[in-house]
mmCIF file of C-alpha atoms in Angstrom:
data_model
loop_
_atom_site.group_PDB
_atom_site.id
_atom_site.type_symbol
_atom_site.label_atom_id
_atom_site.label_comp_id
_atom_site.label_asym_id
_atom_site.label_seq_id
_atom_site.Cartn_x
_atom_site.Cartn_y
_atom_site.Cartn_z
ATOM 1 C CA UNK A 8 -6.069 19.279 -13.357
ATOM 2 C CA UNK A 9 -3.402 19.464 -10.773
ATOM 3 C CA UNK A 10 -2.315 22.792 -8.780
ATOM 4 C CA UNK A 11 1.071 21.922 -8.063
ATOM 5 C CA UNK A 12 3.499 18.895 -8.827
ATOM 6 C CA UNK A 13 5.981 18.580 -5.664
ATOM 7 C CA UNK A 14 9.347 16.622 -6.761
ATOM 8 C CA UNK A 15 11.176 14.941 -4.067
ATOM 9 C CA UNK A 16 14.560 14.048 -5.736
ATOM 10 C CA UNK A 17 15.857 11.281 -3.670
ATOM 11 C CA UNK A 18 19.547 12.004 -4.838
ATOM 12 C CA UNK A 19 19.256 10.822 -8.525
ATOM 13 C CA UNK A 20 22.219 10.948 -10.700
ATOM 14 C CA UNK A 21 20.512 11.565 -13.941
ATOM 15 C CA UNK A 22 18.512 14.587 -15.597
ATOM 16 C CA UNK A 23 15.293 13.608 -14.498
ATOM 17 C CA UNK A 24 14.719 16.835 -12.612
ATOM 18 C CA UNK A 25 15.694 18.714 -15.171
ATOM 19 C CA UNK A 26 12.975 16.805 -17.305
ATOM 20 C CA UNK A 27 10.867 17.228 -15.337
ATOM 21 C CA UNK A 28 11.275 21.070 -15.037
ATOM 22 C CA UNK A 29 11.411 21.734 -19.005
ATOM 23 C CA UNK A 30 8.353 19.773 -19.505
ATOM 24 C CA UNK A 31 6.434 21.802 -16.822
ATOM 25 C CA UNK A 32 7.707 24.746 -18.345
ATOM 26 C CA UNK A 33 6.497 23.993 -21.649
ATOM 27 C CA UNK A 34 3.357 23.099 -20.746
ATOM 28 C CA UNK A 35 2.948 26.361 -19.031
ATOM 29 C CA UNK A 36 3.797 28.379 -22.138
ATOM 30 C CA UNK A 37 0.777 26.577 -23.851
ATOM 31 C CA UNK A 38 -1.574 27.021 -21.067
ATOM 32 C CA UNK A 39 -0.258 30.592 -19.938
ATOM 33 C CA UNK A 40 -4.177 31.213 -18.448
ATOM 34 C CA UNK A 41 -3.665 28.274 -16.269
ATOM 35 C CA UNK A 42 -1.388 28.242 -12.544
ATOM 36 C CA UNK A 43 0.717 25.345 -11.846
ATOM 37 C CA UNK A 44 3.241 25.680 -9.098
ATOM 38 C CA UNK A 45 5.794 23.305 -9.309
ATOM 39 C CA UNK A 46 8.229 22.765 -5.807
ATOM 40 C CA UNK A 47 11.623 20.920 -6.659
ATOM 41 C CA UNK A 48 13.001 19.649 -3.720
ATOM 42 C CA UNK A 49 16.791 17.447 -3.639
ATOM 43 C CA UNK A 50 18.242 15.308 -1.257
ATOM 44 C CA UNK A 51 21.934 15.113 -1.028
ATOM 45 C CA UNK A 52 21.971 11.916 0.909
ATOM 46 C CA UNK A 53 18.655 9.324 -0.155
ATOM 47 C CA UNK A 54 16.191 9.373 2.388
ATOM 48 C CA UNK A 55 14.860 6.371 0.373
ATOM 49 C CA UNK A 56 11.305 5.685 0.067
ATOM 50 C CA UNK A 57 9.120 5.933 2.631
ATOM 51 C CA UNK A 58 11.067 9.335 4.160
ATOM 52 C CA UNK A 59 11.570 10.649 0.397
ATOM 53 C CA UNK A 60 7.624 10.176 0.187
ATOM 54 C CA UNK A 61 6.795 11.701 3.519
ATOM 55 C CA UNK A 62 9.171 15.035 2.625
ATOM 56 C CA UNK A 63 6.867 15.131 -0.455
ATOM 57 C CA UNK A 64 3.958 15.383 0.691
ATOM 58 C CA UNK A 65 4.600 17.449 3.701
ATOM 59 C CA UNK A 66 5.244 19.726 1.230
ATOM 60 C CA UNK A 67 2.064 19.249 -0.068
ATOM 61 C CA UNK A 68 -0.368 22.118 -0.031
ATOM 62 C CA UNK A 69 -3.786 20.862 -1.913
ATOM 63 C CA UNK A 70 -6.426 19.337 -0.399
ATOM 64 C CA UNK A 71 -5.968 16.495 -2.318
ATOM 65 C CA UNK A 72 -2.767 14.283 -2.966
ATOM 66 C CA UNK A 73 -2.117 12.049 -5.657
ATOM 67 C CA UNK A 74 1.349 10.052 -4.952
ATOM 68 C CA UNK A 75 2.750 9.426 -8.443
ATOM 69 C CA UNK A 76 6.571 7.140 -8.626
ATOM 70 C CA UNK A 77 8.485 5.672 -11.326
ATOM 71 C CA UNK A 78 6.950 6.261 -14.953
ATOM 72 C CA UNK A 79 3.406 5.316 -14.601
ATOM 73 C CA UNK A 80 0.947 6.880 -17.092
ATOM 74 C CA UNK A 81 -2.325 8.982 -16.016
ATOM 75 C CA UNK A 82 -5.624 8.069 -17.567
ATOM 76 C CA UNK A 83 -6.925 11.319 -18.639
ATOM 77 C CA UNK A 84 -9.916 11.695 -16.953
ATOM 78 C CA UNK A 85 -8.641 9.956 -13.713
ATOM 79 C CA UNK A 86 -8.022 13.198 -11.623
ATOM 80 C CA UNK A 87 -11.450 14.310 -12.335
ATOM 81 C CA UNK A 88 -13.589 11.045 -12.004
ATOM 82 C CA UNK A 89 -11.651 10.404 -8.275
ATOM 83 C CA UNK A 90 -12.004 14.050 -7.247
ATOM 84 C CA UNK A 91 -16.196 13.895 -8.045
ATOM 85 C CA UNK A 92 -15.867 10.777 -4.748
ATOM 86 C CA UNK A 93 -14.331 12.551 -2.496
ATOM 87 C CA UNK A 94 -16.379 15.640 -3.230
ATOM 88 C CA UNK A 95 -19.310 13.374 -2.737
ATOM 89 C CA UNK A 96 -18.273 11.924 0.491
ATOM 90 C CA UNK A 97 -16.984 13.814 2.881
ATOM 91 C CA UNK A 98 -15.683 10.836 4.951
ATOM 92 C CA UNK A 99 -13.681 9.438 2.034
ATOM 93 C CA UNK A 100 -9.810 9.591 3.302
ATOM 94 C CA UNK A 101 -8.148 7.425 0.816
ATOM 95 C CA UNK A 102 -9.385 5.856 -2.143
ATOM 96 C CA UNK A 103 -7.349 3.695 -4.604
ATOM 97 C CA UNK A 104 -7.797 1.765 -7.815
ATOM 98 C CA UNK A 105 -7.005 -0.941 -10.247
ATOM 99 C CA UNK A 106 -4.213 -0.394 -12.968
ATOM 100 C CA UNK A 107 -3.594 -1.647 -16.181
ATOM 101 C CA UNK A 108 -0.255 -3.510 -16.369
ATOM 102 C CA UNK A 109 2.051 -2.693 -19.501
ATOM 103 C CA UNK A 110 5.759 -3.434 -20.346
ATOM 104 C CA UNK A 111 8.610 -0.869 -20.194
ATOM 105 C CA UNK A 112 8.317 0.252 -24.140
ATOM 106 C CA UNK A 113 4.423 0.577 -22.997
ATOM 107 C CA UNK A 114 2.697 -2.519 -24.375
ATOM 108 C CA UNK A 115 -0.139 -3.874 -22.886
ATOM 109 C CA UNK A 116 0.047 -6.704 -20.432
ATOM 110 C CA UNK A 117 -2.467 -9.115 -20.399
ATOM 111 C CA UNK A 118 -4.575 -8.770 -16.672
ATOM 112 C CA UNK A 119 -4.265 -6.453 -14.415
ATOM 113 C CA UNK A 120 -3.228 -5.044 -11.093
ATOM 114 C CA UNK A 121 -5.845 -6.553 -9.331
ATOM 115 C CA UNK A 122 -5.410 -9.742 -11.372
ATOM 116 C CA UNK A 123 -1.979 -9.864 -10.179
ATOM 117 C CA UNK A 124 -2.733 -9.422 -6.544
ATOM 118 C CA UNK A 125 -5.566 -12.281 -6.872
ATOM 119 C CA UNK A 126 -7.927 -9.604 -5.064
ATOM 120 C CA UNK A 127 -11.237 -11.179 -4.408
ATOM 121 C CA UNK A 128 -14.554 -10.456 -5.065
ATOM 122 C CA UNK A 129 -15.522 -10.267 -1.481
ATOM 123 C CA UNK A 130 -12.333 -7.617 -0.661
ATOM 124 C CA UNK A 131 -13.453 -5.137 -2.937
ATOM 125 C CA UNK A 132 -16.944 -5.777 -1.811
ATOM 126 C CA UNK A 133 -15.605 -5.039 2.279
ATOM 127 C CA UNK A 134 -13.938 -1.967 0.913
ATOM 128 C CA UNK A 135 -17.204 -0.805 -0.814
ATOM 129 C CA UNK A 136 -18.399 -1.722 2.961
ATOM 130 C CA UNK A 137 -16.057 0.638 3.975
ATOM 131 C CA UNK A 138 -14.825 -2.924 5.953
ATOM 132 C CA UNK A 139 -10.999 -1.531 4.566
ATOM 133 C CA UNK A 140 -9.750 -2.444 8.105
ATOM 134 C CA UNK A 141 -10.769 -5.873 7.873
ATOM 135 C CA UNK A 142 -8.766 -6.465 4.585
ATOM 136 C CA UNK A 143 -5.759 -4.838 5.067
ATOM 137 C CA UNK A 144 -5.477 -7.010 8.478
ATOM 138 C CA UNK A 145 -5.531 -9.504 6.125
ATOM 139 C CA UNK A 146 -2.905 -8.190 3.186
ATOM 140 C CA UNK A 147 -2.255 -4.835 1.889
ATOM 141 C CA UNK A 148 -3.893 -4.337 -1.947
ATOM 142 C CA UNK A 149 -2.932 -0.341 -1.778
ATOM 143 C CA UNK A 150 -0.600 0.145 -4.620
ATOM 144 C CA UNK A 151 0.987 4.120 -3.712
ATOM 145 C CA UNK A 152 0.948 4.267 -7.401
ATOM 146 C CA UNK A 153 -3.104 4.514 -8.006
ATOM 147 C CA UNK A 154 -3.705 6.649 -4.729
ATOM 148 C CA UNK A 155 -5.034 9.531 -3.565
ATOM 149 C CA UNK A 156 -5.981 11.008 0.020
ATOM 150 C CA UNK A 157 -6.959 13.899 1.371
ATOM 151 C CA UNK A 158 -4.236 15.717 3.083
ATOM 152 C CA UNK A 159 -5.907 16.206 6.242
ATOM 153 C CA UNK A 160 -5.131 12.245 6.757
ATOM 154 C CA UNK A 161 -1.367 13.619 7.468
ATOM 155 C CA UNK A 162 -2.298 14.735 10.984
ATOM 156 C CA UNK A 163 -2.895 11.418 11.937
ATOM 157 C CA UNK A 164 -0.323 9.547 9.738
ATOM 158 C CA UNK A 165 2.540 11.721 9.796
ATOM 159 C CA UNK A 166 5.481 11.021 10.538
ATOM 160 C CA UNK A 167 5.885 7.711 8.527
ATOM 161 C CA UNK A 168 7.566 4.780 10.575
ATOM 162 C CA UNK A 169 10.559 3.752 8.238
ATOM 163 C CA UNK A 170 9.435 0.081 9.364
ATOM 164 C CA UNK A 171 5.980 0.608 6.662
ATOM 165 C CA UNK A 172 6.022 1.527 3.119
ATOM 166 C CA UNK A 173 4.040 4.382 2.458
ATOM 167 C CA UNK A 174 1.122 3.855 1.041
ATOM 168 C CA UNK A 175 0.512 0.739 3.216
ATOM 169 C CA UNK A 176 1.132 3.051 6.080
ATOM 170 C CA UNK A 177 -1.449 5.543 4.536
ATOM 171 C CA UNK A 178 -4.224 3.311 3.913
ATOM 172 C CA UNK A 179 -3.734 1.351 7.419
ATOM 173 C CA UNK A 180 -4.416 4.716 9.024
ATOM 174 C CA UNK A 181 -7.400 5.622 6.916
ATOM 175 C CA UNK A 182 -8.740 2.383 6.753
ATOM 176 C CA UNK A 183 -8.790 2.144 10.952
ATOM 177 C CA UNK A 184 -10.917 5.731 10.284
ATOM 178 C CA UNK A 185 -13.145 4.023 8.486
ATOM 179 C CA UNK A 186 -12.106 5.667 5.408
ATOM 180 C CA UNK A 187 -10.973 3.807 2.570
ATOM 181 C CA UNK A 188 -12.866 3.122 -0.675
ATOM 182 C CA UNK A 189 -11.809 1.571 -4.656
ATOM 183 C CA UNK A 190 -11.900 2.373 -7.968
ATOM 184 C CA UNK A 191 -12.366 -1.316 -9.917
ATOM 185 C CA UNK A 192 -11.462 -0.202 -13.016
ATOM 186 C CA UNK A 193 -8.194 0.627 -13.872
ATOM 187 C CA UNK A 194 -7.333 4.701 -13.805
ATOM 188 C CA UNK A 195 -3.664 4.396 -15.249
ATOM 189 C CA UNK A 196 -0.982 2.236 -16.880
ATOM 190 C CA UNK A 197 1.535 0.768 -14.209
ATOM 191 C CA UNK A 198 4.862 0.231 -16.107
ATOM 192 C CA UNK A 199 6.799 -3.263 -15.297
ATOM 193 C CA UNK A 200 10.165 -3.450 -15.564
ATOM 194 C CA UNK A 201 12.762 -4.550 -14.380
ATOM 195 C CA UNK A 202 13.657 -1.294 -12.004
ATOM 196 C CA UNK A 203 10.580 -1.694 -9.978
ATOM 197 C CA UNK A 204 10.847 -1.094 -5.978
ATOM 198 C CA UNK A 205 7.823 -3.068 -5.454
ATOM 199 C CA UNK A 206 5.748 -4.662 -9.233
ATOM 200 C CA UNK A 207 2.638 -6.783 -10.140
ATOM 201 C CA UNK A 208 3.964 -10.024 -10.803
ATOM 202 C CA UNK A 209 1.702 -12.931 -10.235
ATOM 203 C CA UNK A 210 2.690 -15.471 -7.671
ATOM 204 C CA UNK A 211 2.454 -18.695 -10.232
ATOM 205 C CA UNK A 212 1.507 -22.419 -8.159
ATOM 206 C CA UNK A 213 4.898 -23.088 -8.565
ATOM 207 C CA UNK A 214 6.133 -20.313 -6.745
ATOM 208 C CA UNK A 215 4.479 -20.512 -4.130
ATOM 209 C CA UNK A 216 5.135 -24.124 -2.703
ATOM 210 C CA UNK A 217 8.908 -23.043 -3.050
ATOM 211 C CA UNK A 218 8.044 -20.449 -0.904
ATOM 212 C CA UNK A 219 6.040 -22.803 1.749
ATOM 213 C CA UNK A 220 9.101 -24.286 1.676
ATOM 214 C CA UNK A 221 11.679 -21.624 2.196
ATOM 215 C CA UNK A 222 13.787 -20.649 5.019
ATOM 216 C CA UNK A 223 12.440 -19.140 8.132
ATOM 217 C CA UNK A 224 13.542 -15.266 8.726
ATOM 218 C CA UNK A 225 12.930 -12.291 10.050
ATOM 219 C CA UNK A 226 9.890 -11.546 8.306
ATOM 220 C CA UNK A 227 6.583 -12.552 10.610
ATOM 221 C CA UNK A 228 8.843 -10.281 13.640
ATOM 222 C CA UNK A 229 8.889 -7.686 11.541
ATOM 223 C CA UNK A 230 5.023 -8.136 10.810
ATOM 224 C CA UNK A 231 4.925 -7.754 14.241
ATOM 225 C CA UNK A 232 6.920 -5.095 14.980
ATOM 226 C CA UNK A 233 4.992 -2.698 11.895
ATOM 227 C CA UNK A 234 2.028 -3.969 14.266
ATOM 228 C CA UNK A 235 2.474 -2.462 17.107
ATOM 229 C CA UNK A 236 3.643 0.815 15.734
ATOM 230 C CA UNK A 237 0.618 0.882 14.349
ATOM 231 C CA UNK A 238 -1.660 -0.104 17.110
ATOM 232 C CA UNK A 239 0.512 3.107 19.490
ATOM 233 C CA UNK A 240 -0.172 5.702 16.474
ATOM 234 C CA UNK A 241 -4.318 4.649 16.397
ATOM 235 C CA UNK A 242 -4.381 4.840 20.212
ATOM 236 C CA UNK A 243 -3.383 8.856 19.908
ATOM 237 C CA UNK A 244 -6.215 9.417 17.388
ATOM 238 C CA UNK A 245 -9.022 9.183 20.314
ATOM 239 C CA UNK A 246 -12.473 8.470 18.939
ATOM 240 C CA UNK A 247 -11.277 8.174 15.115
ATOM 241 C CA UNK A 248 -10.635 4.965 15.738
ATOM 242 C CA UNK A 249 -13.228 2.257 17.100
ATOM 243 C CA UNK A 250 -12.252 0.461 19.769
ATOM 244 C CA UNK A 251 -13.232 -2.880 17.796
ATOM 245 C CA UNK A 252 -9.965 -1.860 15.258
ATOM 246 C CA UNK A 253 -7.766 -1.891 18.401
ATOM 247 C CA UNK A 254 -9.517 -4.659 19.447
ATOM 248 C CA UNK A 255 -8.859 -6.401 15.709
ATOM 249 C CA UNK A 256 -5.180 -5.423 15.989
ATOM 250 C CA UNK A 257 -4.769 -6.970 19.751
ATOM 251 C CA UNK A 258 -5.302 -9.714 18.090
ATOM 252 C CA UNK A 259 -3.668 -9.567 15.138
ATOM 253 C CA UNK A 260 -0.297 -8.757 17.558
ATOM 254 C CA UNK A 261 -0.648 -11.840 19.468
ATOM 255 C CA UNK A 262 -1.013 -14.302 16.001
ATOM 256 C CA UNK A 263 1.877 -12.291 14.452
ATOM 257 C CA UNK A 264 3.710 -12.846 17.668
ATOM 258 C CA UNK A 265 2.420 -16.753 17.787
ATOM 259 C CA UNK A 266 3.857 -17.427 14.248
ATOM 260 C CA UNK A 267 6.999 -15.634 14.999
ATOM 261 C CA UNK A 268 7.808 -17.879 18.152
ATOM 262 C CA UNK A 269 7.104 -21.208 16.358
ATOM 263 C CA UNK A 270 9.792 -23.725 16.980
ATOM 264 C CA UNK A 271 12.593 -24.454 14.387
ATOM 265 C CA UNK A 272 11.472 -27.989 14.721
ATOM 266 C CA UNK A 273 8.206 -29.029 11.548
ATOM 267 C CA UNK A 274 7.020 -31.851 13.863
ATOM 268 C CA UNK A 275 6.863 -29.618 16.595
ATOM 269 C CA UNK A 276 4.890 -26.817 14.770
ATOM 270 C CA UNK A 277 2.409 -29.207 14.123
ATOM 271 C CA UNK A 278 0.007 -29.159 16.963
ATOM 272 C CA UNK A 279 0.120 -25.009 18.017
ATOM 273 C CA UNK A 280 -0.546 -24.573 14.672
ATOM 274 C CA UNK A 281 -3.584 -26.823 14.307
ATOM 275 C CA UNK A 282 -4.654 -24.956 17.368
ATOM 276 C CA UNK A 283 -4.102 -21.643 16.100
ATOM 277 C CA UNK A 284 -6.012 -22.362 12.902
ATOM 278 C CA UNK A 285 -9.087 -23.466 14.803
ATOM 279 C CA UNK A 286 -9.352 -20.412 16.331
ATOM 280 C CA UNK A 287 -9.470 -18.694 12.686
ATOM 281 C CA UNK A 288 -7.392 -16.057 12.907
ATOM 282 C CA UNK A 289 -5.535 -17.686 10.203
ATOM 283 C CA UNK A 290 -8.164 -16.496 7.896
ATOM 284 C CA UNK A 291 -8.825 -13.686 9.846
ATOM 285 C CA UNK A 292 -5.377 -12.247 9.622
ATOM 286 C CA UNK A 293 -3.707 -13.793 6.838
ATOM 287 C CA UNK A 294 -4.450 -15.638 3.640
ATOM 288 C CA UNK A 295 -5.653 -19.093 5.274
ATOM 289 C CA UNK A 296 -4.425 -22.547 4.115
ATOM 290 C CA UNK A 297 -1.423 -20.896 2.137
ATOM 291 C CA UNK A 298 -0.444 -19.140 5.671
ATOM 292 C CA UNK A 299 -1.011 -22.627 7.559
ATOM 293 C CA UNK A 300 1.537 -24.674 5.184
ATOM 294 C CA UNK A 301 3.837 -21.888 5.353
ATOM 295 C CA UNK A 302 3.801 -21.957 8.880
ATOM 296 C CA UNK A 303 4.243 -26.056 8.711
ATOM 297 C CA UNK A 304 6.817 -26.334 5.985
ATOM 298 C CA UNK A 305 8.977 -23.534 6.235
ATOM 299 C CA UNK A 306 12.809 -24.771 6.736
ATOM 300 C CA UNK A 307 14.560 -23.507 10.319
#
């Protein structure tokens, strides 16, 4: 069971703290031979999500941290089954799992999280690898939701660049450690609806050749840009971090950098990015073919 529940009210305007207290205190009454600390901390002005979740769990004082957001439901013997890995492996930093997907009144959704993200069977097996890195270079499949990491990976990833969400920051940093692991089967319910920051919709075929065809933006500079913030923050952690993941990111900066620069111009576009995806960083650093005809049919 948990030692202590840290709140980070990001300026709410309903009761939810107050919930959140009278439930606590409840449960304490039942289980008066049992300590847990609970830390309430409000915001006047929203910090919003990635600084609300960093004032969290600074505040933080166990050696493990489970991030919990919106109203997700525990499994009940999930605390217990992912703190018997990281007992067993020291080097585990961050290890994450599958959910099971249910509506807002709590009714089962047919798949999962994992279905949703169309994670493959050789990701999870890299994870397993501890080959996180290589993954993540690729897409992030770290839902903040299913997470937990020790706290000493704070030293390394604290303070969180607004430019990354959270837990993608989190398991970018662990994963360049070496660090990273997964739970396959699901270890709660993750509630969809329509209030969610960030959900588990899958992308249907339909979908995504609109989006090969969308408008160019901002997007692949800001890939970028979350880059090399990244690749500056690994470079303080000395030996942590093998010289083959700076290496990996190098490279990663100049494709982000080489899609980002791509003239406005389809016909143009055509040859670089041939080019490009014979060198197979394509595959290497994004999803492939659907990364290609984005890359072709994407509207200046």
């Amino acid at each position: 069971m948990p030692i202590q529940i840290v709140v980070s009210d990001d300026a709410s305007k309903d009761n939810c703290v107050e919930l959140i207290e009278s439930i606590v205190a409840e449960w304490q009454k039942e289980n008066q031979h049992k300590l847990l600390e609970l830390q309430v901390l409000r915001n006047q002005v929203p910090l919003k999500t990635t600084k609300n979740f960093e004032q969290a769990v600074f505040a933080c004082t166990g050696d493990l941290i489970a991030l919990c957001d919106q109203d997700d439901i525990w499994h009940s013997a999930r605390l217990a089954q992912i703190a018997a890995k990281f007992y067993k492996y020291p080097s585990l930093l961050l290890l994450h799992s599958n959910a099971r997907l249910i509506n807002s009144q709590g009714q089962v959704i047919p798949g999962s999280l994992f279905n949703a993200l169309e994670v493959k069977s050789f990701e999870l097996e890299w994870i397993h690898k501890r080959r996180a890195f290589d993954v993540f270079l690729r897409r992030n499949l770290v839902t903040g939701a299913t997470t937990v990491f020790r706290r000493s990976l704070l030293q390394y990833a604290l303070p969180f660049p607004k430019e990354w969400l959270h837990d993608e920051w989190l398991a970018m940093v662990a994963a360049a450690m070496g660090g990273v692991d997964v739970v396959e089967e699901p270890l709660i319910d993750y509630r969809q609806h329509a209030s969610n920051q960030i959900g588990a919709r899958r992308i249907s075929f339909v979908t995504k050749i609109r989006k090969a065809f969308s408008t160019r933006d901002h997007t692949l500079a800001d890939r970028a840009l979350k880059i090399e913030i990244l690749l500056e923050r690994l470079k303080q952690c000395g030996d942590l971090v093998p010289i083959a993941v700076l290496d990996a990111l190098q490279q990663k900066l100049k494709h982000q950098h080489f899609r980002a620069n791509l003239p406005n111009n389809r016909w143009a576009r055509c040859l670089p990015v041939l080019c490009e995806a014979f060198t197979g960083r394509y595959n290497q650093f994004g999803r492939g073919f659907h990364s290609i005809a984005r890359d072709l049919f994407e509207s200046a």
